Short mmCIF file of C-alpha atoms and ligand atoms in Angstrom, two decimals:
data_model
loop_
_atom_site.label_atom_id
_atom_site.label_comp_id
_atom_site.label_asym_id
_atom_site.label_seq_id
_atom_site.Cartn_x
_atom_site.Cartn_y
_atom_site.Cartn_z
CA UNK A 1 23.92 25.61 -17.18
CA UNK A 2 22.96 22.21 -18.43
CA UNK A 3 22.54 20.05 -15.33
CA UNK A 4 19.97 17.32 -15.55
CA UNK A 5 17.15 17.40 -13.05
CA UNK A 6 16.71 14.46 -10.71
CA UNK A 7 13.65 13.16 -8.92
CA UNK A 8 13.13 14.64 -5.45
CA UNK A 9 14.99 12.73 -2.72
CA UNK A 10 12.88 9.92 -1.32
CA UNK A 11 10.48 9.98 -4.28
CA UNK A 12 11.04 7.24 -6.79
CA UNK A 13 10.20 6.58 -10.39
CA UNK A 14 8.52 3.27 -10.90
CA UNK A 15 10.03 1.94 -14.11
CA UNK A 16 8.36 -0.35 -16.65
CA UNK A 17 10.60 -3.29 -15.68
CA UNK A 18 9.16 -3.21 -12.16
CA UNK A 19 5.58 -2.36 -12.95
CA UNK A 20 4.41 -5.95 -13.46
CA UNK A 21 4.91 -6.78 -9.78
CA UNK A 22 2.97 -3.69 -8.75
CA UNK A 23 0.12 -4.39 -11.13
CA UNK A 24 -0.12 -7.94 -9.86
CA UNK A 25 -0.35 -6.75 -6.24
CA UNK A 26 -2.99 -4.20 -7.19
CA UNK A 27 -5.02 -6.69 -9.19
CA UNK A 28 -5.00 -9.35 -6.47
CA UNK A 29 -5.90 -6.77 -3.81
CA UNK A 30 -8.70 -5.36 -5.96
CA UNK A 31 -10.15 -8.85 -6.44
CA UNK A 32 -10.00 -9.66 -2.73
CA UNK A 33 -11.67 -6.39 -1.74
CA UNK A 34 -14.43 -7.01 -4.26
CA UNK A 35 -14.95 -10.52 -2.87
CA UNK A 36 -15.32 -9.13 0.66
CA UNK A 37 -17.78 -6.35 -0.23
CA UNK A 38 -15.37 -3.42 0.08
CA UNK A 39 -16.06 -0.44 -2.20
CA UNK A 40 -13.21 1.58 -3.66
CA UNK A 41 -12.94 5.23 -2.68
CA UNK A 42 -10.49 7.83 -4.02
CA UNK A 43 -9.64 10.90 -2.01
CA UNK A 44 -7.59 13.97 -2.96
CA UNK A 45 -3.86 13.93 -2.26
CA UNK A 46 -4.15 17.34 -0.62
CA UNK A 47 -6.27 18.13 2.45
CA UNK A 48 -6.35 20.91 5.00
CA UNK A 49 -3.44 20.50 7.44
CA UNK A 50 -5.89 20.75 10.28
CA UNK A 51 -7.48 17.43 9.29
CA UNK A 52 -4.24 15.61 10.08
CA UNK A 53 -3.51 17.55 13.26
CA UNK A 54 -7.00 16.66 14.54
CA UNK A 55 -6.78 12.98 13.64
CA UNK A 56 -3.21 11.65 13.60
CA UNK A 57 -2.41 14.05 16.47
CA UNK A 58 -0.64 17.42 16.58
CA UNK A 59 2.18 16.03 18.76
CA UNK A 60 2.98 12.97 16.62
CA UNK A 61 6.15 12.74 14.53
CA UNK A 62 4.03 12.48 11.40
CA UNK A 63 2.30 15.82 11.92
CA UNK A 64 5.07 17.63 13.78
CA UNK A 65 8.07 16.67 11.70
CA UNK A 66 7.08 14.81 8.56
CA UNK A 67 4.20 16.59 6.94
CA UNK A 68 4.52 18.39 3.62
CA UNK A 69 2.47 21.38 4.74
CA UNK A 70 2.22 24.60 2.80
CA UNK A 71 0.14 27.67 2.31
CA UNK A 72 -1.65 27.88 -1.01
CA UNK A 73 -2.09 31.12 -2.94
CA UNK A 74 -5.25 32.01 -1.06
CA UNK A 75 -3.56 31.53 2.31
CA UNK A 76 -5.14 28.18 3.23
CA UNK A 77 -2.88 25.79 5.14
CA UNK A 78 -2.82 22.55 3.19
CA UNK A 79 -0.82 19.33 3.36
CA UNK A 80 0.03 16.41 1.15
CA UNK A 81 -1.68 13.50 2.83
CA UNK A 82 0.67 11.43 5.02
CA UNK A 83 -1.90 8.61 5.22
CA UNK A 84 -5.40 7.74 4.05
CA UNK A 85 -7.54 7.18 7.14
CA UNK A 86 -8.16 10.85 7.97
CA UNK A 87 -9.15 11.71 4.39
CA UNK A 88 -11.40 8.68 4.18
CA UNK A 89 -13.27 9.69 7.35
CA UNK A 90 -13.51 13.27 6.09
CA UNK A 91 -14.91 12.11 2.75
CA UNK A 92 -17.37 9.68 4.33
CA UNK A 93 -18.67 12.42 6.66
CA UNK A 94 -18.80 15.05 3.95
CA UNK A 95 -20.87 12.85 1.63
CA UNK A 96 -23.14 11.39 4.30
CA UNK A 97 -21.92 7.83 3.74
CA UNK A 98 -22.10 6.88 7.41
CA UNK A 99 -25.80 7.30 8.24
CA UNK A 100 -27.29 3.99 9.34
CA UNK A 101 -24.80 2.15 7.23
CA UNK A 102 -21.77 -0.01 7.81
CA UNK A 103 -19.67 0.90 4.80
CA UNK A 104 -16.42 -0.88 4.05
CA UNK A 105 -14.03 1.09 1.85
CA UNK A 106 -10.68 0.46 0.29
CA UNK A 107 -8.25 2.83 -1.39
CA UNK A 108 -4.83 2.99 -2.87
CA UNK A 109 -2.51 5.82 -3.73
CA UNK A 110 0.56 7.80 -2.82
CA UNK A 111 1.19 9.15 0.68
CA UNK A 112 3.87 11.68 1.65
CA UNK A 113 6.06 11.87 4.73
CA UNK A 114 9.23 13.88 5.10
CA UNK A 115 11.19 11.03 6.69
CA UNK A 116 14.88 10.25 6.33
CA UNK A 117 14.92 8.05 3.23
CA UNK A 118 16.43 4.58 3.48
CA UNK A 119 15.57 1.16 2.10
CA UNK A 120 11.83 0.68 2.58
CA UNK A 121 11.32 4.25 3.78
CA UNK A 122 10.49 6.93 1.26
CA UNK A 123 9.03 10.41 1.17
CA UNK A 124 6.44 9.41 -1.37
CA UNK A 125 5.20 5.87 -0.93
CA UNK A 126 2.16 3.90 -1.94
CA UNK A 127 -0.45 2.45 0.38
CA UNK A 128 -3.31 0.07 -0.16
CA UNK A 129 -5.73 0.46 2.73
CA UNK A 130 -9.19 -0.36 4.01
CA UNK A 131 -11.52 1.35 6.48
CA UNK A 132 -14.74 -0.08 7.95
CA UNK A 133 -17.33 1.98 9.79
CA UNK A 134 -20.18 1.35 12.20
CA UNK A 135 -19.17 -2.05 13.59
CA UNK A 136 -18.03 -2.11 17.22
CA UNK A 137 -17.31 -5.85 17.43
CA UNK A 138 -13.90 -7.47 17.30
CA UNK A 139 -15.20 -9.59 14.41
CA UNK A 140 -14.54 -6.82 11.91
CA UNK A 141 -11.01 -6.30 13.26
CA UNK A 142 -10.54 -10.02 12.69
CA UNK A 143 -12.04 -9.82 9.20
CA UNK A 144 -9.44 -7.20 8.25
CA UNK A 145 -6.66 -9.40 9.56
CA UNK A 146 -8.01 -12.46 7.73
CA UNK A 147 -8.33 -10.38 4.57
CA UNK A 148 -4.67 -9.35 4.74
CA UNK A 149 -3.64 -12.95 5.48
CA UNK A 150 -5.57 -14.03 2.39
CA UNK A 151 -3.82 -11.35 0.34
CA UNK A 152 -0.39 -12.67 1.42
CA UNK A 153 -1.49 -16.22 0.55
CA UNK A 154 -2.85 -15.32 -2.87
CA UNK A 155 0.28 -13.34 -3.66
CA UNK A 156 2.51 -16.21 -2.54
CA UNK A 157 4.15 -14.23 0.28
CA UNK A 158 5.77 -16.10 3.15
CA UNK A 159 7.89 -14.94 6.08
CA UNK A 160 5.40 -12.51 7.60
CA UNK A 161 4.26 -12.51 11.20
CA UNK A 162 1.30 -10.84 12.82
CA UNK A 163 1.67 -8.78 15.99
CA UNK A 164 -1.39 -7.59 17.85
CA UNK A 165 -2.03 -5.49 20.93
CA UNK A 166 -4.82 -3.50 22.48
CA UNK A 167 -4.74 0.14 23.49
CA UNK A 168 -8.09 -0.09 25.30
CA UNK A 169 -10.34 2.94 25.68
CA UNK A 170 -9.14 6.49 26.37
CA UNK A 171 -10.08 5.89 30.02
CA UNK A 172 -7.99 2.71 30.15
CA UNK A 173 -5.15 4.65 28.64
CA UNK A 174 -5.46 7.51 31.12
CA UNK A 175 -5.02 5.09 34.01
CA UNK A 176 -2.16 3.40 32.22
CA UNK A 177 -0.52 6.69 31.35
CA UNK A 178 -0.33 7.55 35.04
CA UNK A 179 1.23 4.16 35.79
CA UNK A 180 3.81 4.73 33.07
CA UNK A 181 4.62 8.27 34.22
CA UNK A 182 5.14 6.96 37.76
CA UNK A 183 7.28 4.06 36.54
CA UNK A 184 9.48 5.89 34.02
CA UNK A 185 9.54 9.02 36.20
CA UNK A 186 10.96 6.86 38.98
CA UNK A 187 13.80 5.89 36.63
CA UNK A 188 14.34 9.27 35.06
CA UNK A 189 18.10 8.90 35.28
CA UNK A 190 17.96 5.91 32.92
CA UNK A 191 15.90 7.62 30.21
CA UNK A 192 17.41 8.82 26.96
CA UNK A 193 16.63 12.35 25.75
CA UNK A 194 13.82 11.24 23.46
CA UNK A 195 12.11 9.32 26.20
CA UNK A 196 12.41 12.22 28.66
CA UNK A 197 10.54 14.37 26.17
CA UNK A 198 7.96 11.66 25.57
CA UNK A 199 7.42 11.27 29.31
CA UNK A 200 5.74 14.68 29.34
CA UNK A 201 3.94 14.47 26.00
CA UNK A 202 3.07 10.88 25.30
CA UNK A 203 4.61 8.35 27.70
CA UNK A 204 3.07 5.42 25.77
CA UNK A 205 5.42 6.14 22.92
CA UNK A 206 8.42 5.40 25.16
CA UNK A 207 7.44 1.75 24.73
CA UNK A 208 8.18 2.19 21.04
CA UNK A 209 11.77 3.30 21.67
CA UNK A 210 14.43 1.36 19.80
CA UNK A 211 17.32 2.74 21.90
CA UNK A 212 19.29 -0.29 23.19
CA UNK A 213 19.93 1.28 26.60
CA UNK A 214 16.16 1.59 27.15
CA UNK A 215 15.19 -1.99 26.44
CA UNK A 216 15.62 -3.54 29.89
CA UNK A 217 13.65 -0.73 31.49
CA UNK A 218 10.86 -1.04 28.92
CA UNK A 219 10.70 -4.81 29.41
CA UNK A 220 9.91 -4.29 33.08
CA UNK A 221 7.33 -1.53 32.50
CA UNK A 222 3.69 -2.09 33.52
CA UNK A 223 1.51 -3.49 30.73
CA UNK A 224 -1.76 -1.96 29.59
CA UNK A 225 -3.09 -5.46 29.02
CA UNK A 226 -2.95 -6.02 32.81
CA UNK A 227 -5.06 -3.00 33.71
CA UNK A 228 -7.71 -3.02 30.98
CA UNK A 229 -11.37 -2.46 31.81
CA UNK A 230 -13.71 -5.45 31.42
CA UNK A 231 -15.22 -4.44 28.06
CA UNK A 232 -11.80 -3.74 26.56
CA UNK A 233 -10.48 -7.06 27.79
CA UNK A 234 -13.52 -8.85 26.32
CA UNK A 235 -12.97 -7.14 22.94
CA UNK A 236 -9.35 -8.25 22.86
CA UNK A 237 -10.13 -11.79 24.06
CA UNK A 238 -12.74 -12.14 21.33
CA UNK A 239 -10.27 -11.03 18.68
CA UNK A 240 -7.75 -13.61 19.92
CA UNK A 241 -10.44 -16.31 20.01
CA UNK A 242 -11.46 -15.61 16.40
CA UNK A 243 -7.85 -15.67 15.21
CA UNK A 244 -7.27 -18.93 17.09
CA UNK A 245 -10.42 -20.44 15.58
CA UNK A 246 -9.35 -19.31 12.08
CA UNK A 247 -5.83 -20.70 12.66
CA UNK A 248 -4.09 -17.37 12.09
CA UNK A 249 -0.92 -17.28 14.20
CA UNK A 250 -0.09 -14.08 16.04
CA UNK A 251 2.10 -12.71 18.76
CA UNK A 252 0.80 -10.38 21.41
CA UNK A 253 3.27 -7.51 21.48
CA UNK A 254 2.40 -5.31 24.45
CA UNK A 255 4.87 -2.71 23.20
CA UNK A 256 3.04 -2.18 19.93
CA UNK A 257 1.60 1.34 20.29
CA UNK A 258 1.64 2.65 16.67
CA UNK A 259 2.64 6.15 15.65
CA UNK A 260 -0.78 7.73 15.23
CA UNK A 261 -2.95 9.00 18.07
CA UNK A 262 -6.38 7.90 16.89
CA UNK A 263 -6.23 4.25 17.91
CA UNK A 264 -8.41 2.53 20.51
CA UNK A 265 -8.61 -1.18 21.37
CA UNK A 266 -7.11 -3.38 18.65
CA UNK A 267 -3.85 -2.44 16.95
CA UNK A 268 -1.89 -4.76 14.71
CA UNK A 269 1.10 -4.94 12.42
CA UNK A 270 2.31 -7.46 9.90
CA UNK A 271 6.07 -7.65 10.06
CA UNK A 272 8.15 -8.97 7.15
CA UNK A 273 11.27 -10.96 7.92
CA UNK A 274 12.87 -9.93 4.62
CA UNK A 275 12.55 -6.21 5.16
CA UNK A 276 15.46 -5.18 7.40
CA UNK A 277 15.05 -2.12 9.61
CA UNK A 278 11.78 -0.92 8.07
CA UNK A 279 10.01 -4.19 8.63
CA UNK A 280 6.37 -3.13 9.09
CA UNK A 281 4.54 -4.29 6.02
CA UNK A 282 1.07 -3.35 7.11
CA UNK A 283 -0.34 -1.54 10.13
CA UNK A 284 -3.80 -0.87 11.39
CA UNK A 285 -6.30 -0.94 14.16
CA UNK A 286 -9.49 0.40 15.59
CA UNK A 287 -10.20 4.12 15.94
CA UNK A 288 -13.57 4.42 17.62
CA UNK A 289 -13.19 8.10 18.56
CA UNK A 290 -12.08 9.57 15.27
CA UNK A 291 -15.39 10.05 13.46
CA UNK A 292 -16.72 12.09 16.39
CA UNK A 293 -13.43 13.95 16.70
CA UNK A 294 -13.81 15.07 13.10
CA UNK A 295 -17.34 16.35 13.64
CA UNK A 296 -19.53 13.28 13.11
CA UNK A 297 -21.74 11.35 15.50
CA UNK A 298 -19.80 8.79 17.53
CA UNK A 299 -19.17 5.80 15.29
CA UNK A 300 -16.80 2.86 15.70
CA UNK A 301 -14.29 2.29 12.93
CA UNK A 302 -11.32 0.11 12.09
CA UNK A 303 -8.86 -0.29 9.25
CA UNK A 304 -5.35 -0.96 7.99
CA UNK A 305 -2.84 0.13 5.37
CA UNK A 306 -0.19 -1.81 3.53
CA UNK A 307 3.07 -0.25 2.30
CA UNK A 308 3.19 -1.38 -1.31
CA UNK A 309 6.96 -0.79 -1.82
CA UNK A 310 7.63 -3.05 1.15
CA UNK A 311 5.15 -5.64 -0.07
CA UNK A 312 6.71 -5.74 -3.54
CA UNK A 313 10.21 -5.98 -1.99
CA UNK A 314 9.07 -8.87 0.20
CA UNK A 315 7.60 -10.70 -2.78
CA UNK A 316 10.84 -10.33 -4.69
CA UNK A 317 12.78 -11.57 -1.67
CA UNK A 318 10.78 -14.80 -1.68
CA UNK A 319 11.20 -15.11 -5.44
CA UNK A 320 7.65 -14.27 -6.49
CA UNK A 321 7.73 -12.05 -9.51
CA UNK A 322 5.10 -11.27 -12.11
CA UNK A 323 5.82 -12.30 -15.69
CA UNK A 324 6.23 -9.16 -17.75
CA UNK A 325 3.53 -8.60 -20.34
CA UNK A 326 4.52 -9.41 -23.91
CA UNK A 327 2.59 -8.71 -27.11
CA UNK A 328 1.22 -11.48 -29.30
CA UNK A 329 2.62 -10.02 -32.45
CA UNK A 330 4.72 -7.23 -33.91
CA UNK A 331 3.86 -5.63 -37.24
CA UNK A 332 6.93 -4.94 -39.38
CA UNK A 333 6.36 -2.68 -42.33
CA UNK A 334 8.86 -1.68 -44.98
CA UNK A 335 7.76 0.63 -47.77
CA UNK A 336 4.14 -0.49 -47.46
CA UNK A 337 1.50 2.08 -48.43
CA UNK A 338 0.62 4.65 -45.77
CA UNK A 339 -1.70 3.28 -43.11
CA UNK A 340 -1.36 -0.36 -44.15
CA UNK A 341 0.51 -1.42 -41.02
CA UNK A 342 -1.75 0.39 -38.56
CA UNK A 343 -4.88 -0.93 -40.24
CA UNK A 344 -3.53 -4.49 -40.06
CA UNK A 345 -2.66 -3.94 -36.39
CA UNK A 346 -6.18 -2.67 -35.71
CA UNK A 347 -7.72 -5.78 -37.29
CA UNK A 348 -5.52 -8.00 -35.15
CA UNK A 349 -6.48 -6.05 -32.01
CA UNK A 350 -10.16 -6.31 -32.93
CA UNK A 351 -9.59 -10.06 -32.84
CA UNK A 352 -8.31 -9.81 -29.27
CA UNK A 353 -4.56 -9.88 -29.93
CA UNK A 354 -1.98 -7.65 -28.29
CA UNK A 355 -0.04 -5.92 -31.05
CA UNK A 356 2.93 -3.57 -31.35
CA UNK A 357 3.06 -1.78 -34.66
CA UNK A 358 6.36 -0.45 -35.97
CA UNK A 359 5.81 3.23 -36.59
CA UNK A 360 8.91 4.52 -38.31
CA UNK A 361 10.87 3.91 -41.48
CA UNK A 362 13.62 1.74 -39.98
CA UNK A 363 15.13 -0.97 -42.17
CA UNK A 364 13.80 -4.50 -42.30
CA UNK A 365 16.55 -6.05 -40.17
CA UNK A 366 16.29 -3.49 -37.46
CA UNK A 367 12.50 -3.84 -37.32
CA UNK A 368 12.87 -7.61 -37.00
CA UNK A 369 15.29 -7.08 -34.12
CA UNK A 370 12.70 -4.87 -32.41
CA UNK A 371 10.09 -7.54 -33.00
CA UNK A 372 12.30 -10.13 -31.38
CA UNK A 373 13.14 -7.92 -28.39
CA UNK A 374 9.45 -7.17 -27.81
CA UNK A 375 8.89 -10.79 -26.82
CA UNK A 376 6.15 -11.22 -29.44
CA UNK A 377 5.59 -14.76 -30.72
CA UNK A 378 4.93 -13.69 -34.27
CA UNK A 379 6.10 -10.96 -36.67
CA UNK A 380 3.71 -9.81 -39.36
CA UNK A 381 5.63 -8.51 -42.35
CA UNK A 382 4.19 -5.93 -44.71
CA UNK A 383 6.52 -5.02 -47.55
CA UNK A 384 6.19 -3.44 -50.95
CA UNK A 385 6.01 -6.79 -52.64
CA UNK A 386 3.47 -8.30 -50.23
CA UNK A 387 1.23 -5.25 -50.58
CA UNK A 388 1.37 -5.42 -54.36
CA UNK A 389 0.27 -9.05 -54.36
CA UNK A 390 -2.35 -8.76 -51.61
CA UNK A 391 -0.33 -10.89 -49.24
CA UNK A 392 1.45 -10.67 -45.88
CA UNK A 393 4.50 -12.42 -44.49
CA UNK A 394 4.19 -14.19 -41.16
CA UNK A 395 7.27 -15.18 -39.23
CA UNK A 396 7.15 -17.17 -35.99
CA UNK A 397 9.70 -15.63 -33.59
CA UNK A 398 9.80 -18.36 -30.96
CA UNK A 399 10.43 -22.04 -31.66
CA UNK A 400 11.40 -23.24 -35.10
CA UNK A 401 8.40 -22.59 -37.36
CA UNK A 402 9.08 -21.40 -40.92
CA UNK A 403 8.20 -18.02 -42.34
CA UNK A 404 5.16 -18.19 -44.61
CA UNK A 405 3.29 -15.91 -46.96
CA UNK A 406 -0.50 -15.92 -46.75
CA UNK A 407 -3.31 -14.03 -48.40
CA UNK A 408 -4.06 -10.71 -46.65
CA UNK A 409 -7.56 -12.02 -45.94
CA UNK A 410 -6.07 -14.87 -43.87
CA UNK A 411 -3.89 -12.58 -41.73
CA UNK A 412 -5.94 -12.62 -38.56
CA UNK A 413 -6.71 -16.33 -38.56
CA UNK A 414 -3.09 -17.31 -39.19
CA UNK A 415 -1.62 -14.99 -36.56
CA UNK A 416 -4.23 -16.08 -34.05
CA UNK A 417 -3.34 -19.69 -34.53
CA UNK A 418 0.42 -19.13 -34.30
CA UNK A 419 0.48 -16.62 -31.45
CA UNK A 420 -1.79 -18.57 -29.15
CA UNK A 421 -0.45 -21.97 -30.11
P1 HAM B 1 1.17 3.43 9.18
O1 HAM B 1 1.66 2.35 10.09
O2 HAM B 1 1.69 4.79 9.44
O3 HAM B 1 -0.40 3.42 9.29
O4 HAM B 1 1.47 3.05 7.69
C1 HAM B 1 1.05 1.82 7.15
C2 HAM B 1 2.14 1.19 6.33
O5 HAM B 1 2.62 2.12 5.33
C3 HAM B 1 3.39 0.81 7.10
O6 HAM B 1 3.23 -0.44 7.73
C4 HAM B 1 4.43 0.77 6.01
O7 HAM B 1 4.38 -0.48 5.33
C5 HAM B 1 3.98 1.86 5.06
N1 HAM B 1 4.77 3.08 5.27
C6 HAM B 1 4.62 4.02 6.22
N2 HAM B 1 5.53 5.00 6.09
C7 HAM B 1 6.29 4.68 5.02
C8 HAM B 1 7.39 5.29 4.34
N3 HAM B 1 7.90 6.45 4.73
N4 HAM B 1 7.93 4.65 3.27
C9 HAM B 1 7.42 3.47 2.84
N5 HAM B 1 6.38 2.86 3.42
C10 HAM B 1 5.81 3.44 4.50
C11 HAM B 1 -1.23 4.24 8.61
O8 HAM B 1 -0.88 4.95 7.70
C12 HAM B 1 -2.68 4.12 9.03
N6 HAM B 1 -3.48 5.07 8.21
C13 HAM B 1 -3.17 2.70 8.90
C14 HAM B 1 -4.61 2.54 9.28
C15 HAM B 1 -5.67 2.52 8.44
N7 HAM B 1 -5.09 2.44 10.50
C16 HAM B 1 -6.40 2.35 10.46
N8 HAM B 1 -6.77 2.42 9.22
#
């Protein structure tokens, strides 16, 4: 059998032609995090399954249906991480990073969810995220939102809108849950199968339903915002006031409940108008109970994650694309003594130039074609004759400069002048 293997469904290769856009996103994000005092943290891709059941929630779709969970050879139940928040809290607790501190972390890396793949939804996808600990005030929720807004601006992204909501405290939610059970229970005949199941397990998630026949009923449902306790209301009002003051537009979406159980108070999503069905570009919120739930002392926390595939798609949709990197020069060598070409390339690199060195015995014409295709501005030509006379050929590849022959000692200066000029 000679069948070629393919990548696993929902897991994509990121090819060189696309990498420039990704690197640009990563570089801009890295710069913004540094400017806001966020430290990078890197967690393992694999954690104990229990970590996710205890944080995201055992009854959520992510943990119940989408996790890549497996038993390793010693019988431990492990999982590929479906998100970064749980691992970040675990790491911060494990290494004592939360004592009397207010750390702000950021991370990036692949996450794994066994979802049905479609445009914008993959089984391995990349997130850039941030998590802040120890600050109970709405100001830090607002800082995260302003930081993401700045990221969109610096990247040149338009067509994104911010939706915010509050989920209050667990007590607020308990009261609300009962209101929802009474309301939806009173209309049981109108519920679809999914919502009937959710009514028992997690009635809040009914608000998330996309089923068209449910929409009118959901529109009339009681709103958590109307029954919040005073402190929760004040937290939310302060967030809105800061966003107003900072001129960040937002919509209050009382149906925004998010798909993970750890949230309290603020939740938010950035929605991209270019994204189609999978239009959430970034999601986050506050999770004041999670640190304690995972064995730490009670500590407020808040964060977000961006889906990088969706961000890159959005940037392409608005026509923002990174220029692909091209070398300054390409070293062509035909029958030159062994090592001559690589040594010349090294000298050019020592002088700060980006250089591709031809490394096989292809003919002169074909090497020149490679040089041209590489995008380099200049070809350096080392041939038998040049080597014998202590010279090199230098051929501008863009514009209409003439080929010249210069002394080997003048190689670096000449190429520098031509390639930067
Ligand atoms: P999330 O909403 O599950 O939140 O994911 C955040 C973002 O990751 C989404 O808005 C989306 O852009 C992207 N994303 C999620 N699933 C997929 C997928 N299957 N394919 C492609 N992109 C996807 C979290 O993960 C939370 N940990 C966010 C957070 C951090 N909350 C507090 N701190």
